[in-house]
């Protein structure tokens, strides 16, 4: 009969098969009979071994082929027919079956077993995942593409950063939850897939558990078992978790430059020479150039370092701050092309047009195309008066304009003609020598030892330029950029090359830059050569004996000065519309490249994984969802051999179960009516049921890692510690404006700053997920352990692997209290990665540290003279007044501070990466400051007498005003023993102008005049000779200001008699000069130590006190003549007669209309404005001329504590709102976890892990639940929902515990009873 069941086997193998079966039955029949009796004592024993059918032997194909021989390995074997399924009798009283035979037969004829497949593994679902991941991949790439293309995705405000920070992360959390269904389904069904394609070993089938281990263990087992579906799904789950981490830094708000084209602009200036006068050029252009080159003054708007002056334009519409505007406008570009000139031996002579007692030196100069005869190259001292006594040498530079090849003797004329387009500039540097007789101070033997000369052709061009500059200035100016876009060039009508040359000469003639330092031997150095020396690293004039240096510096300075002349004198108002471009900075939402690369990689892999799951997925492997107790019981009801194999193993440890079935193979079989699991032995070489080992004799309850005491404590402690760490970091962040320094805030750093906290929260979330999985595993068994549990809340429900809403609903309905709390904890954990993405931001926070600063110099107020040279303090003051120059280091307005230094400061500055960052570091310190002031008193109006006469400069248009004031003797000393003294002040006023303003300032020198004691104060004195104020404690500074109506009357009878008259309101003031010392709280910008205009110094007035000038008391007599000469005179109006000092008050920074300064009513304003201007100059004069550094690094000088502030300190700041949210979530998670631990009973519930098929089946083997008394014959053809509706479990309660009668003398756990799940109430006692 055995051979008849395998009739498909070829006949030639019959004899071999018969021989094998004879040997098998002879050797093993008796043993099998005894084994059955020992293993299944309550089962009916089959005494007739011949009734064992082949299906019970369950030969697998590989063993069968090995027996038959290698030549038949390709033989096709039919499915072995199923045997009649016997029943293992229950130890309970029999209960009536729910179905009868007729119904079963009818159902068998009309139904077949339907396989269960989860929706998430269907093709449409996996294809949807593939499309979703592909779309996400493309979306990330496109986001980056458009972010780069459009310099960001959109304009956003920083306050809205949570929207773009949380959005991608929240979406990915949902995607992960959906993919988790795929991962769970693969883990759940893979053992069944292995059995369907089996037979296979127990470690890959019944014992395989992919549900409870963590991902690393799952990946290791799946790779080892070659279960690629599980491996791929788990890898995908891990990749998606990482994608969540990467997404936290995907979108970052960055300041980005944007461009808007075709924007309407208006040109506000235009080049015009219609009202230009070359002789009217004052010192403003040269002072502006000096400020740019020497004092770091920003280039005036419309000029640049590229030696270009352009038309100004501005946008019609309002643009964002610090925008860069670009348009095509006209530009003025000067040039000076120089050649080395050949010169003859200079000769000296006296000339009629010069000073009679001055020797002049002439030479012939020539180039290949130009020859100039007898050009002036140097001159000696006037009347043998020199500045530097006993000197015998001077390097003297000179430049003049000449016409080429005109054949004229230029020594015969004072002002060579420049009214030709071929005018040239001859620039020379002479080594002038002489001999001095010291006793008589007589100079002899004037000579030129060496001469260097270049002949230059000045010119300029007017062309179109593409100009860009900031709409609003910064500390660095307007940052103008220009590109020539014109094919041709032109010049302005009325302003040719000769006018350019004359403008340069006029500017230098009218400019006072000081004497020229040590180079000024005979008289002051020409401003052009002073600027050449400044731009040549502050070299001496001797450096220009090198012809290349002379040529290079002369050309550079000429171009720079010409640009400023064009900017100030050739640009007039205009109103012309043009189109241009606006570049502006705004906060743009940008996609980070590192995050894109990481996310694109993970999403690309997810596309591959989701496609591979279409081919790897476990499909049609189980008739129902096999993760509930009822589902396994239905399958076991048909798997009689498996029940025999697993009988009495309910209380065994997993290791015992493994040893018991490890040498067996298992597979699933399916007919039209039934689905079952069949064990297949290796020809019974090792019996499937072995005697229990020693470890099986002792019951040990299963305790997963997630619920062990140490894990419980660790989980709660980690959550509490996380809350505390967040709080500590928040307090540190609030107290110190961040809790850690950051080197850079570039994109990669931002990714790490958000990714690392996200990874920490991901690990915390994983702990919560593990607890939830464990609670879900225990939930139905806890219900069974407590007994009398209906099917709907025990054997028919499993919340593991469900979506959170469904799992929560089932837990609440079935009163799984612990699971409810773990679901809440897991649900809140899913928000951790979302919230943490907005927890930290990188900000620029001022960092303050205290350093000791040592004073390194003091002030000596008797050092230097301000009469003839003030080291350009007056020029700097003029730039402050007219060009808005920032105050030089250690000065601000009227305050001048001593120099301080700290050896530790270099380390702070070296820590910065850029000049901009270094320049933002500041030092705040309280230092003693010096300030100068005037103590003035007005001369009574009745003591002032006016006489009017003709002006020597302009007889026709101006009248000379002679103000004579009778004033009392105001000096401390009175060597002349007089009570009154006279002061004569001469001004000029235009004729026939109502209310013409006249006025100026002067140094007052008290002494003896032609008619006795007098005050000499005539205004600025253009002299190289120093003069004194008297030194008697007198007022040494005076002001005169008048409003005059001057007229001229001709005698009708005699035209030669002209009478001048004037009605005036005049104010004459005498002032003492005072010095105060006051402590000032000052903030300096490093490294220049310029005072911060945003935090102006604050004098502590309660510390102010006057400084005494020895025996002179509080009075100081500084001859500030150079100051009065150095001020610019921007107003050349013929309607006024104002000198430079009064012009600065009226037309300078914070100017006051002149009409408000007239008369007694305007006196307070006049005195206040004069005091401010004087004090500003004195601060610069003291700083530049009166510092005394006589000690080594301030030895013996005071030390001051200062705060060094670094505003560019990048700090990682923790935001309070996300911190509070995280603390609330972590606190609730900790609370839910603790409550879940209390509610979850795990100590004496399960003897082993029930997540594998064997783990659950051992608890059911031998149970009435797996028999036809409970499970109907057609249960395999019912879905889970149909099985529940059939009501087969209605009216029954289920429990888990010990079943059956105790076996006397048994040493096994339960004393021979079976542990498992069954119908009714179980015994809990062991």
Tab-separated table of C-alpha atoms in Angstrom, residues 631-850:
chain	number	residue	atom	x	y	z
A	631	UNK	CA	-5.535	32.559	13.978
A	632	UNK	CA	-2.804	30.163	15.120
A	633	UNK	CA	-5.352	27.944	16.817
A	634	UNK	CA	-7.290	27.587	13.542
A	635	UNK	CA	-4.124	26.523	11.730
A	636	UNK	CA	-3.158	24.159	14.565
A	637	UNK	CA	-6.578	22.527	14.417
A	638	UNK	CA	-5.481	21.040	11.093
A	639	UNK	CA	-1.842	20.439	12.065
A	640	UNK	CA	-2.127	17.257	14.121
A	641	UNK	CA	1.518	16.196	13.698
A	642	UNK	CA	2.699	19.635	14.803
A	643	UNK	CA	0.491	19.463	17.892
A	644	UNK	CA	1.996	16.114	18.771
A	645	UNK	CA	5.480	17.586	18.299
A	646	UNK	CA	4.815	20.606	20.518
A	647	UNK	CA	2.637	18.933	23.142
A	648	UNK	CA	3.666	19.602	26.772
A	649	UNK	CA	6.147	22.318	25.697
A	650	UNK	CA	3.983	25.193	26.848
A	651	UNK	CA	6.043	25.757	29.998
A	652	UNK	CA	9.374	25.035	28.357
A	653	UNK	CA	12.010	27.636	27.808
A	654	UNK	CA	12.731	28.713	24.297
A	655	UNK	CA	16.061	26.904	24.437
A	656	UNK	CA	14.279	23.641	25.244
A	657	UNK	CA	11.808	24.154	22.430
A	658	UNK	CA	14.698	24.856	20.081
A	659	UNK	CA	16.490	21.636	21.031
A	660	UNK	CA	13.270	19.728	20.722
A	661	UNK	CA	12.539	20.691	17.137
A	662	UNK	CA	15.889	21.926	15.838
A	663	UNK	CA	16.564	18.743	13.860
A	664	UNK	CA	13.189	18.835	12.173
A	665	UNK	CA	11.988	20.428	9.005
A	666	UNK	CA	8.627	22.139	8.616
A	667	UNK	CA	6.401	23.068	5.771
A	668	UNK	CA	2.854	24.151	5.120
A	669	UNK	CA	0.449	22.225	2.944
A	670	UNK	CA	-2.861	23.311	1.589
A	671	UNK	CA	-5.752	21.497	0.028
A	672	UNK	CA	-9.075	22.842	-1.103
A	673	UNK	CA	-10.375	22.632	2.449
A	674	UNK	CA	-7.459	22.844	4.852
A	675	UNK	CA	-4.189	24.599	5.585
A	676	UNK	CA	-1.743	23.030	8.006
A	677	UNK	CA	1.858	22.930	9.164
A	678	UNK	CA	3.606	19.598	8.775
A	679	UNK	CA	6.779	18.606	10.579
A	680	UNK	CA	9.250	16.646	8.488
A	681	UNK	CA	11.994	14.605	10.178
A	682	UNK	CA	15.371	13.653	8.718
A	683	UNK	CA	14.256	10.014	8.345
A	684	UNK	CA	13.878	10.094	12.128
A	685	UNK	CA	17.641	9.850	12.571
A	686	UNK	CA	17.005	12.043	15.633
A	687	UNK	CA	13.585	11.820	17.204
A	688	UNK	CA	11.468	14.952	17.120
A	689	UNK	CA	10.676	14.632	20.786
A	690	UNK	CA	13.625	14.332	23.100
A	691	UNK	CA	13.739	13.812	26.808
A	692	UNK	CA	13.874	17.236	28.538
A	693	UNK	CA	17.230	18.561	29.560
A	694	UNK	CA	18.002	19.796	33.042
A	695	UNK	CA	17.113	23.412	32.211
A	696	UNK	CA	13.622	22.243	31.221
A	697	UNK	CA	13.007	20.845	34.671
A	698	UNK	CA	12.936	24.306	36.213
A	699	UNK	CA	10.293	26.846	35.219
A	700	UNK	CA	11.643	30.301	34.423
A	701	UNK	CA	9.364	33.128	33.362
A	702	UNK	CA	10.209	35.097	30.277
A	703	UNK	CA	11.337	38.684	30.905
A	704	UNK	CA	12.136	40.701	27.757
A	705	UNK	CA	14.811	43.382	27.998
A	706	UNK	CA	12.277	46.192	27.725
A	707	UNK	CA	10.551	45.276	31.009
A	708	UNK	CA	13.496	44.270	33.137
A	709	UNK	CA	14.012	46.363	36.238
A	710	UNK	CA	17.269	47.852	34.984
A	711	UNK	CA	15.682	48.786	31.661
A	712	UNK	CA	12.686	50.320	33.396
A	713	UNK	CA	14.880	52.433	35.602
A	714	UNK	CA	17.139	53.333	32.686
A	715	UNK	CA	14.219	54.366	30.479
A	716	UNK	CA	12.625	56.606	33.098
A	717	UNK	CA	16.001	58.020	34.122
A	718	UNK	CA	16.919	58.833	30.512
A	719	UNK	CA	13.642	60.697	30.058
A	720	UNK	CA	14.079	62.616	33.301
A	721	UNK	CA	17.734	63.334	32.556
A	722	UNK	CA	16.755	64.604	29.099
A	723	UNK	CA	14.274	66.986	30.727
A	724	UNK	CA	16.893	68.200	33.181
A	725	UNK	CA	19.553	68.585	30.502
A	726	UNK	CA	17.173	70.661	28.406
A	727	UNK	CA	16.451	72.868	31.395
A	728	UNK	CA	20.125	73.283	32.305
A	729	UNK	CA	21.036	74.100	28.706
A	730	UNK	CA	18.172	76.581	28.505
A	731	UNK	CA	19.332	78.413	31.589
A	732	UNK	CA	22.892	78.482	30.333
A	733	UNK	CA	21.641	79.670	26.960
A	734	UNK	CA	19.570	82.431	28.555
A	735	UNK	CA	22.293	83.534	30.930
A	736	UNK	CA	25.151	83.486	28.430
A	737	UNK	CA	23.279	84.032	25.159
A	738	UNK	CA	23.967	80.490	24.041
A	739	UNK	CA	25.652	77.572	25.710
A	740	UNK	CA	28.511	76.725	23.331
A	741	UNK	CA	30.656	78.527	20.786
A	742	UNK	CA	30.384	77.594	17.122
A	743	UNK	CA	33.259	77.993	14.684
A	744	UNK	CA	31.079	78.602	11.630
A	745	UNK	CA	27.415	78.719	10.674
A	746	UNK	CA	27.745	77.322	7.180
A	747	UNK	CA	25.308	74.711	5.921
A	748	UNK	CA	27.171	71.598	7.082
A	749	UNK	CA	27.347	72.924	10.620
A	750	UNK	CA	23.620	73.636	10.577
A	751	UNK	CA	22.974	70.061	9.456
A	752	UNK	CA	24.992	68.642	12.333
A	753	UNK	CA	23.420	70.967	14.882
A	754	UNK	CA	19.925	69.792	14.000
A	755	UNK	CA	20.786	66.182	13.137
A	756	UNK	CA	22.562	65.249	16.369
A	757	UNK	CA	19.663	66.259	18.666
A	758	UNK	CA	17.278	64.583	16.223
A	759	UNK	CA	19.322	61.391	16.481
A	760	UNK	CA	19.162	61.535	20.283
A	761	UNK	CA	15.399	61.957	20.170
A	762	UNK	CA	15.200	59.117	17.670
A	763	UNK	CA	16.946	56.812	20.145
A	764	UNK	CA	14.563	57.907	22.909
A	765	UNK	CA	11.674	57.277	20.557
A	766	UNK	CA	13.069	53.809	19.809
A	767	UNK	CA	13.077	52.997	23.529
A	768	UNK	CA	9.450	54.029	23.733
A	769	UNK	CA	8.623	51.904	20.665
A	770	UNK	CA	10.307	48.874	22.258
A	771	UNK	CA	8.225	49.305	25.403
A	772	UNK	CA	5.058	49.652	23.346
A	773	UNK	CA	5.880	46.493	21.380
A	774	UNK	CA	6.476	44.556	24.597
A	775	UNK	CA	3.244	45.819	26.147
A	776	UNK	CA	1.326	44.903	23.013
A	777	UNK	CA	2.867	41.418	23.096
A	778	UNK	CA	1.838	40.878	26.707
A	779	UNK	CA	-1.654	42.395	26.402
A	780	UNK	CA	-3.687	39.344	25.298
A	781	UNK	CA	-1.683	37.007	27.532
A	782	UNK	CA	-2.232	39.239	30.540
A	783	UNK	CA	-5.948	39.025	29.856
A	784	UNK	CA	-5.717	35.227	29.604
A	785	UNK	CA	-3.547	34.944	32.701
A	786	UNK	CA	-6.162	36.705	34.770
A	787	UNK	CA	-8.711	34.180	33.461
A	788	UNK	CA	-12.263	34.136	32.192
A	789	UNK	CA	-11.399	36.359	29.266
A	790	UNK	CA	-13.736	36.445	26.276
A	791	UNK	CA	-12.291	35.861	22.851
A	792	UNK	CA	-12.648	39.453	21.630
A	793	UNK	CA	-10.220	40.773	24.250
A	794	UNK	CA	-7.808	37.875	24.314
A	795	UNK	CA	-7.414	35.289	21.579
A	796	UNK	CA	-8.941	37.295	18.732
A	797	UNK	CA	-7.075	40.544	19.173
A	798	UNK	CA	-3.504	41.627	18.685
A	799	UNK	CA	-2.623	45.324	18.753
A	800	UNK	CA	0.946	44.775	17.671
A	801	UNK	CA	1.737	46.031	14.185
A	802	UNK	CA	-1.383	48.173	13.996
A	803	UNK	CA	-1.497	51.848	13.121
A	804	UNK	CA	-1.542	53.978	16.251
A	805	UNK	CA	-5.203	55.090	16.016
A	806	UNK	CA	-6.419	51.516	15.451
A	807	UNK	CA	-4.146	50.143	18.165
A	808	UNK	CA	-5.395	52.749	20.618
A	809	UNK	CA	-9.030	52.003	19.776
A	810	UNK	CA	-8.520	48.273	20.272
A	811	UNK	CA	-6.637	48.833	23.527
A	812	UNK	CA	-9.331	51.060	24.938
A	813	UNK	CA	-12.108	48.693	23.848
A	814	UNK	CA	-10.364	45.671	25.347
A	815	UNK	CA	-9.167	47.519	28.468
A	816	UNK	CA	-5.472	47.076	27.721
A	817	UNK	CA	-4.549	49.850	30.128
A	818	UNK	CA	-0.794	49.410	29.899
A	819	UNK	CA	-0.918	49.395	26.125
A	820	UNK	CA	-2.968	52.591	26.113
A	821	UNK	CA	-0.259	54.361	28.032
A	822	UNK	CA	2.558	52.975	25.877
A	823	UNK	CA	0.676	54.018	22.740
A	824	UNK	CA	0.325	57.495	24.190
A	825	UNK	CA	4.056	57.489	24.950
A	826	UNK	CA	4.922	56.259	21.448
A	827	UNK	CA	2.559	58.758	19.873
A	828	UNK	CA	4.237	61.600	21.749
A	829	UNK	CA	7.652	60.167	20.895
A	830	UNK	CA	6.829	60.510	17.217
A	831	UNK	CA	6.781	64.288	17.702
A	832	UNK	CA	10.203	64.448	19.330
A	833	UNK	CA	12.129	64.482	16.049
A	834	UNK	CA	9.726	67.089	14.706
A	835	UNK	CA	9.984	69.461	17.648
A	836	UNK	CA	13.733	69.042	18.165
A	837	UNK	CA	14.406	70.305	14.638
A	838	UNK	CA	13.570	73.818	15.867
A	839	UNK	CA	15.328	73.540	19.210
A	840	UNK	CA	18.695	75.040	18.309
A	841	UNK	CA	19.743	78.015	16.215
A	842	UNK	CA	23.113	79.640	15.545
A	843	UNK	CA	23.155	83.314	16.393
A	844	UNK	CA	25.679	86.109	16.565
A	845	UNK	CA	25.886	86.877	20.251
A	846	UNK	CA	28.125	89.524	21.785
A	847	UNK	CA	30.713	87.800	23.926
A	848	UNK	CA	32.116	89.875	26.779
A	849	UNK	CA	35.298	89.206	28.694
A	850	UNK	CA	37.254	91.380	31.112
